[in-house]
Short mmCIF file of C-alpha atoms in Angstrom, two decimals:
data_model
loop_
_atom_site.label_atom_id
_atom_site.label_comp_id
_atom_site.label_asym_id
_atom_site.label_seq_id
_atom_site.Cartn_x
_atom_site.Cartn_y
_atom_site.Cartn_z
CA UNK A 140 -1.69 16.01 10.66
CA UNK A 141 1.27 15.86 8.14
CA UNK A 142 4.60 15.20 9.42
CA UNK A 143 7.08 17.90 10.01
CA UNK A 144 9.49 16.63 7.06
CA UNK A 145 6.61 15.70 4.46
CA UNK A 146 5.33 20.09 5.31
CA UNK A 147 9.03 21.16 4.53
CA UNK A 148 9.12 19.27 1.47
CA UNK A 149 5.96 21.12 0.44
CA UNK A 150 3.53 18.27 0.65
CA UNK A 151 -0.19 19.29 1.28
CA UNK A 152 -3.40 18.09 3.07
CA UNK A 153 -6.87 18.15 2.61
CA UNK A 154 -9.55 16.64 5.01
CA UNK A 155 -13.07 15.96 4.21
CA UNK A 156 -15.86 14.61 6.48
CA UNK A 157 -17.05 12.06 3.88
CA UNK A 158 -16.35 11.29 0.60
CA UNK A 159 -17.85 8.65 -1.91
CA UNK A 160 -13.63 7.68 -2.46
CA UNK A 161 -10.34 9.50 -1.18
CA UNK A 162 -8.74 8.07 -4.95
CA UNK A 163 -11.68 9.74 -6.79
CA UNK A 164 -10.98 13.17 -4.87
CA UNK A 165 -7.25 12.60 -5.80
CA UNK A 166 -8.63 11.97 -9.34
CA UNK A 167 -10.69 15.29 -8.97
CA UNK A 168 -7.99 17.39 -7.85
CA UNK A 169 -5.75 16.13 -10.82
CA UNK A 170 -8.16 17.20 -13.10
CA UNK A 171 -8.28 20.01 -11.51
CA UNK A 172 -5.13 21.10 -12.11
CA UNK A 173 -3.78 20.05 -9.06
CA UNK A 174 0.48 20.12 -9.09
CA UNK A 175 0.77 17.27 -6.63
CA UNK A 176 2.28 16.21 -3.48
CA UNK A 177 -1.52 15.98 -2.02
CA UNK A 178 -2.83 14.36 0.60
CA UNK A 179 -6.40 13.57 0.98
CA UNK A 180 -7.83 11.81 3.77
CA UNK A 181 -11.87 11.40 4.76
CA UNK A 182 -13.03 10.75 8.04
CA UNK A 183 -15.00 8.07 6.35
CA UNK A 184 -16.01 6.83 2.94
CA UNK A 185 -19.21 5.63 1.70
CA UNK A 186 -17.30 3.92 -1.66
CA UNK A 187 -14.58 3.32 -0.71
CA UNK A 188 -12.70 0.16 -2.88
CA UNK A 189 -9.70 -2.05 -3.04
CA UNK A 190 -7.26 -3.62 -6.19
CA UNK A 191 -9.79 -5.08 -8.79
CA UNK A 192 -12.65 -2.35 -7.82
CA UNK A 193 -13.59 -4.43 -4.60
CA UNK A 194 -15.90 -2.72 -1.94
CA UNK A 195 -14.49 -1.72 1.21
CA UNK A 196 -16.27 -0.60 4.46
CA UNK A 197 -14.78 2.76 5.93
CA UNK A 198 -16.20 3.17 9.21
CA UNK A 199 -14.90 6.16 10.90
CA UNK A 200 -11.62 5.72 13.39
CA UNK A 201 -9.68 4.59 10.29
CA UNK A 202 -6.98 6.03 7.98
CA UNK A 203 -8.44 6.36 4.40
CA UNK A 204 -5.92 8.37 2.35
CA UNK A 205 -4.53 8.87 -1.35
CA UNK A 206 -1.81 10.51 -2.54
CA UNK A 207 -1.41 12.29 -5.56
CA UNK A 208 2.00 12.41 -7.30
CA UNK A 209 2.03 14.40 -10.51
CA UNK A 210 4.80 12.91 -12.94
CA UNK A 211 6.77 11.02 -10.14
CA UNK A 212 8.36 8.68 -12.56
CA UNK A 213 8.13 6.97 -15.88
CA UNK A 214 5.14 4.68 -16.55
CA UNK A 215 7.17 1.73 -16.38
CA UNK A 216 8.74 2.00 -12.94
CA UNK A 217 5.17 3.10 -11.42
CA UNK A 218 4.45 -0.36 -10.10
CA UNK A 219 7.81 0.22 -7.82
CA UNK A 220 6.24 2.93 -6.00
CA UNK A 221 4.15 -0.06 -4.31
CA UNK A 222 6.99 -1.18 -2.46
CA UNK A 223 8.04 2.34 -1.98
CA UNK A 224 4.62 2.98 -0.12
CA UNK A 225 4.80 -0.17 1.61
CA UNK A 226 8.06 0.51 3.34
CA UNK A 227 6.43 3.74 4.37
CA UNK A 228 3.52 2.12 5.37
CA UNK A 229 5.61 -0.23 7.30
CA UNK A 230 7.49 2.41 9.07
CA UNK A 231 4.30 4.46 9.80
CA UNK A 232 3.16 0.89 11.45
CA UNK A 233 6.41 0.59 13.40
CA UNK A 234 6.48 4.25 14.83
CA UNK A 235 2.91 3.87 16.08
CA UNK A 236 2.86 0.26 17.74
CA UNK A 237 6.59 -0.10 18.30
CA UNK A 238 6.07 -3.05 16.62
CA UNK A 239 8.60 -4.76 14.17
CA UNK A 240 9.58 -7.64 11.92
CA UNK A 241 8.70 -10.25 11.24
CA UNK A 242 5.67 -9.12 13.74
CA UNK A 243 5.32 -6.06 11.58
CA UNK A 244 5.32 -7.81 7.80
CA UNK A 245 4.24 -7.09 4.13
CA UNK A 246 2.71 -9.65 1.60
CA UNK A 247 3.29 -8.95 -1.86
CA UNK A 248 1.92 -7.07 -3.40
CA UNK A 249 0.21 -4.28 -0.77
CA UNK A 250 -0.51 -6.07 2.30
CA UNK A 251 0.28 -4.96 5.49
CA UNK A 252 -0.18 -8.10 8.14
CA UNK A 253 0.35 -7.74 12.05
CA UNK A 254 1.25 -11.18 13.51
CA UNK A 255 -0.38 -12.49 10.32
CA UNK A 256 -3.63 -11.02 10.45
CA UNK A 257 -4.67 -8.04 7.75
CA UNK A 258 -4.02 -4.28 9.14
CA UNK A 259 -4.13 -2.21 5.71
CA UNK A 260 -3.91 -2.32 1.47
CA UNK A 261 -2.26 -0.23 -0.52
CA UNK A 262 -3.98 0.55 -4.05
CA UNK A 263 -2.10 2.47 -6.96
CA UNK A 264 -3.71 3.96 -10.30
CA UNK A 265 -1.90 5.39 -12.79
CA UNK A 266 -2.78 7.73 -16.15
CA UNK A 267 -1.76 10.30 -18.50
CA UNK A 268 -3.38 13.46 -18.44
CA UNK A 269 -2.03 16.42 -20.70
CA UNK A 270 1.38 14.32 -21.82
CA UNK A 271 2.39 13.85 -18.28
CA UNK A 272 2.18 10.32 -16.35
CA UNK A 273 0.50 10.76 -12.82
CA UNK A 274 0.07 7.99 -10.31
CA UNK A 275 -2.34 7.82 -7.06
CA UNK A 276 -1.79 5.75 -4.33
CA UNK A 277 -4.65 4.91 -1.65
CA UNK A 278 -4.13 3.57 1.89
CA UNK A 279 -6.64 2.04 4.15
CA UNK A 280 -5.58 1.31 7.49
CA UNK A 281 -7.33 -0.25 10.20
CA UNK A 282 -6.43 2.01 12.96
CA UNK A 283 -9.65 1.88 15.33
CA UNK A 284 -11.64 -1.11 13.92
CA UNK A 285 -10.99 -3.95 11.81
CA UNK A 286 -13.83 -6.00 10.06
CA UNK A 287 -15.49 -8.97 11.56
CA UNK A 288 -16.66 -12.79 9.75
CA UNK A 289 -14.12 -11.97 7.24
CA UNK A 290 -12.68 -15.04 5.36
CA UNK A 291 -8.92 -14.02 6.34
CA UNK A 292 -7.89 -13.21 10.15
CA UNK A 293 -8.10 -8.84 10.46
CA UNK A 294 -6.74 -6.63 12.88
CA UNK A 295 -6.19 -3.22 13.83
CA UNK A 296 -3.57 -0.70 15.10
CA UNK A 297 -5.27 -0.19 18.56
CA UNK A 298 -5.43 -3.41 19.00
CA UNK A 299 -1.54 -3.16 19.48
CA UNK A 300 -1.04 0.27 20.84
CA UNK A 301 -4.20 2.13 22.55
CA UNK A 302 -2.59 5.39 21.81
CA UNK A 303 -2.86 4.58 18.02
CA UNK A 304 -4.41 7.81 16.02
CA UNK A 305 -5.10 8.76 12.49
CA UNK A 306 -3.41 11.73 13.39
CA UNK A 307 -0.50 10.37 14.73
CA UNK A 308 -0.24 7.33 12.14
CA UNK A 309 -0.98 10.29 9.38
CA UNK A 310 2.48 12.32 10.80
CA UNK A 311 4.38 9.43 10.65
CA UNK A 312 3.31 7.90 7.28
CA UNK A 313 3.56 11.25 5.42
CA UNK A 314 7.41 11.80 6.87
CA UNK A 315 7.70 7.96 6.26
CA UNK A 316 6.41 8.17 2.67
CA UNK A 317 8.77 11.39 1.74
CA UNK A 318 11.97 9.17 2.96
CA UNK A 319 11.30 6.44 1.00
CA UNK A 320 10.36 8.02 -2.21
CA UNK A 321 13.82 10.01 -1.90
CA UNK A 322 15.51 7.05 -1.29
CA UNK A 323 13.90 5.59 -4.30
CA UNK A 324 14.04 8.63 -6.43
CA UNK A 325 17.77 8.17 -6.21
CA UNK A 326 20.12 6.60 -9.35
CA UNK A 327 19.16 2.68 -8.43
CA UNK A 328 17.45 3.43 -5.50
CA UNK A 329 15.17 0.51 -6.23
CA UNK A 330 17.72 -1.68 -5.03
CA UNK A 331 17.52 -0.79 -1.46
CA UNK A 332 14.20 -0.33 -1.55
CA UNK A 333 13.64 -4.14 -2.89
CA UNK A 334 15.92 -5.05 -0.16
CA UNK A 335 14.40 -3.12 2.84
CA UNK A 336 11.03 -4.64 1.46
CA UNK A 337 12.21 -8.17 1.51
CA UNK A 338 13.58 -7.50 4.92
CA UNK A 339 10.30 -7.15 6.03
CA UNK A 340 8.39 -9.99 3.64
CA UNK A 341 5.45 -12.23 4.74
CA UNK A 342 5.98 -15.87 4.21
CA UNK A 343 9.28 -15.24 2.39
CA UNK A 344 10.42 -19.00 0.91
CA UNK A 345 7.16 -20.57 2.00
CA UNK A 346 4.42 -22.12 -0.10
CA UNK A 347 2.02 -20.21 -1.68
CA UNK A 348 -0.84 -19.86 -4.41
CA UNK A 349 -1.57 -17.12 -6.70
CA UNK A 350 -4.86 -16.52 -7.57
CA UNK A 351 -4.45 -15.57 -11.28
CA UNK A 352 -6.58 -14.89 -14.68
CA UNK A 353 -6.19 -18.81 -15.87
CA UNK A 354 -6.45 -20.04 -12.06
CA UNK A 355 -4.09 -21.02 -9.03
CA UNK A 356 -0.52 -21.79 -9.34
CA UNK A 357 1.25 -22.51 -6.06
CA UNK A 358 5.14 -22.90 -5.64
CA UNK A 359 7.81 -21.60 -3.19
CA UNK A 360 8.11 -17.22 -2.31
CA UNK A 361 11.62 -16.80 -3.60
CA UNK A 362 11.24 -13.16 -3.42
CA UNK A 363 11.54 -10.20 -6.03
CA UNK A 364 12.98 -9.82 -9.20
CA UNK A 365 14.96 -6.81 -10.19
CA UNK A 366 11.82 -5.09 -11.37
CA UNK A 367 9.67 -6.35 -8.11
CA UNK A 368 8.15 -9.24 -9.82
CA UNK A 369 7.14 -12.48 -7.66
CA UNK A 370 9.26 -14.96 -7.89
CA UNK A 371 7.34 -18.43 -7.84
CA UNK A 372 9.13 -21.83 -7.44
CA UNK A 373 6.92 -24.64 -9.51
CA UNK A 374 6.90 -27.50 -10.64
CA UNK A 375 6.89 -26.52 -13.52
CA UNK A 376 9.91 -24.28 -12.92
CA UNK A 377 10.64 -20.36 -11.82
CA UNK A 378 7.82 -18.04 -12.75
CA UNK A 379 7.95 -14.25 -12.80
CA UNK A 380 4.00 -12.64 -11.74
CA UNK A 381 3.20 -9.17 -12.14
CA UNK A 382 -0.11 -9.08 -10.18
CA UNK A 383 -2.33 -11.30 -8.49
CA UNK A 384 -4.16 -12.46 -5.46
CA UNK A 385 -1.61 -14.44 -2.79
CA UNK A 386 -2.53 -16.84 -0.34
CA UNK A 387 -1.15 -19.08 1.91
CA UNK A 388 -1.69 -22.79 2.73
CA UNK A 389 -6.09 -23.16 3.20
CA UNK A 390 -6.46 -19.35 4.37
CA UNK A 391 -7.93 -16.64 1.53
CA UNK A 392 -5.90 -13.39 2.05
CA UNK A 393 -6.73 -11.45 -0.98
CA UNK A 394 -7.69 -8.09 -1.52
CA UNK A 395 -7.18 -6.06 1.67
CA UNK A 396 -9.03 -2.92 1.92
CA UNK A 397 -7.45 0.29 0.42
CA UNK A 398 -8.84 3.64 -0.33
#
């Protein structure tokens, strides 16, 4: 199910029928021992959760994966490797449907939309374990069903492409994932990869609102700083946000699922 170019650059797979979380078996595996560069994907998950610990459903039919990198980068630049997945998410997308932008878009800060409506989350953990910094990065993707009387719109990859296949979105978003990272891995590489993510940006220089600790603030998506911080327009003047829930105009669309 891996790609041909994530195999030859030694990443690894392991499938399980069920688990209670595919970011608790990545968890497992690290503790383990495990050197990294694994792939873990369930058939279905019966804990499955998104950013802030929320619940997710994982009926079978859909992509429910983490990744475990052992000492990718330096704690500080870990929150980078969400746009990193996101392009790669992005391009697994685009390979699958033939879809594109702005059909094909990402919301800040792990969204993946199709013509607006939620397709997949991304979720990343990081710790240190035996003086090395280790991050995990789950992705949930609607591939044969998407959730119903949900307060946001939701979609899924079939609903775009009947061919779409865990399998086949697997291939492509492990070869997808192994460019990107590269890319990234390279001296500034975060530069292009804040640009290529941009490219592809939901509601870029519309309104929004954050859902944050001390409540909403709404203002104008300028885009990313140089360390992939929102940049908010207020009234109060420019803000820089590291994390919180986005929405836009009446419409919740918070916390997509993730694995």
């Amino acid at each position: 199910m891996l790609g041909e170019t994530a195999r030859a650059a030694g990443y690894r797979l392991i499938i399980r029928d069920e688990v209670a979380s595919t970011m608790e078996e990545a968890r497992r595996a690290l503790g383990e021992g495990d050197p990294g560069r694994l792939w873990i994907v369930a058939r279905s998950q019966n804990a499955g959760r998104g950013r802030h610990g929320r619940h997710w459903g994982s009926p079978p039919g859909n992509l429910y994966a983490s990744l475990l990198l052992v000492a990718p980068c330096e704690p500080a630049l870990a929150p980078q490797l969400g746009f990193v997945a996101g392009l790669a998410l992005h391009d697994a997308a685009a390979n699958v449907t033939g879809l594109s932008a702005p059909t094909l878009a990402l919301k800040w800060p792990n969204d993946l939309l199709i013509g607006g409506a939620k397709t997949s989350g991304l979720l990343l953990e990081g710790e240190n374990r035996a003086g090395r910094f280790n991050v995990v990065i789950g992705f949930g993707v609607n591939v044969a069903s998407s959730p119903e009387g949900t307060p946001y719109p939701a979609t899924r990859l079939s609903a775009h492409a009947a061919e779409a296949s865990v399998e086949r979105l697997l291939a492509a978003l492990s070869d997808a994932w192994h460019q990107r990272f590269s890319a990234w891995s390279l001296p500034g590489g975060f530069g292009p990869t804040r640009s290529a993510w941009l490219e592809r940006a939901a509601y870029l220089g519309e309104t929004i609102t954050m859902r944050l600790p001390e409540g909403p603030v709404s203002g104008r998506f300028l885009g990313l700083d140089t360390s992939g911080r929102l940049e908010l327009e207020t009234e109060a003047g420019r803000r820089l946000i590291d994390a919180g829930d986005l929405y836009f105009g009446s419409t919740a669309n918070s916390g997509v699922p993730s694995a």
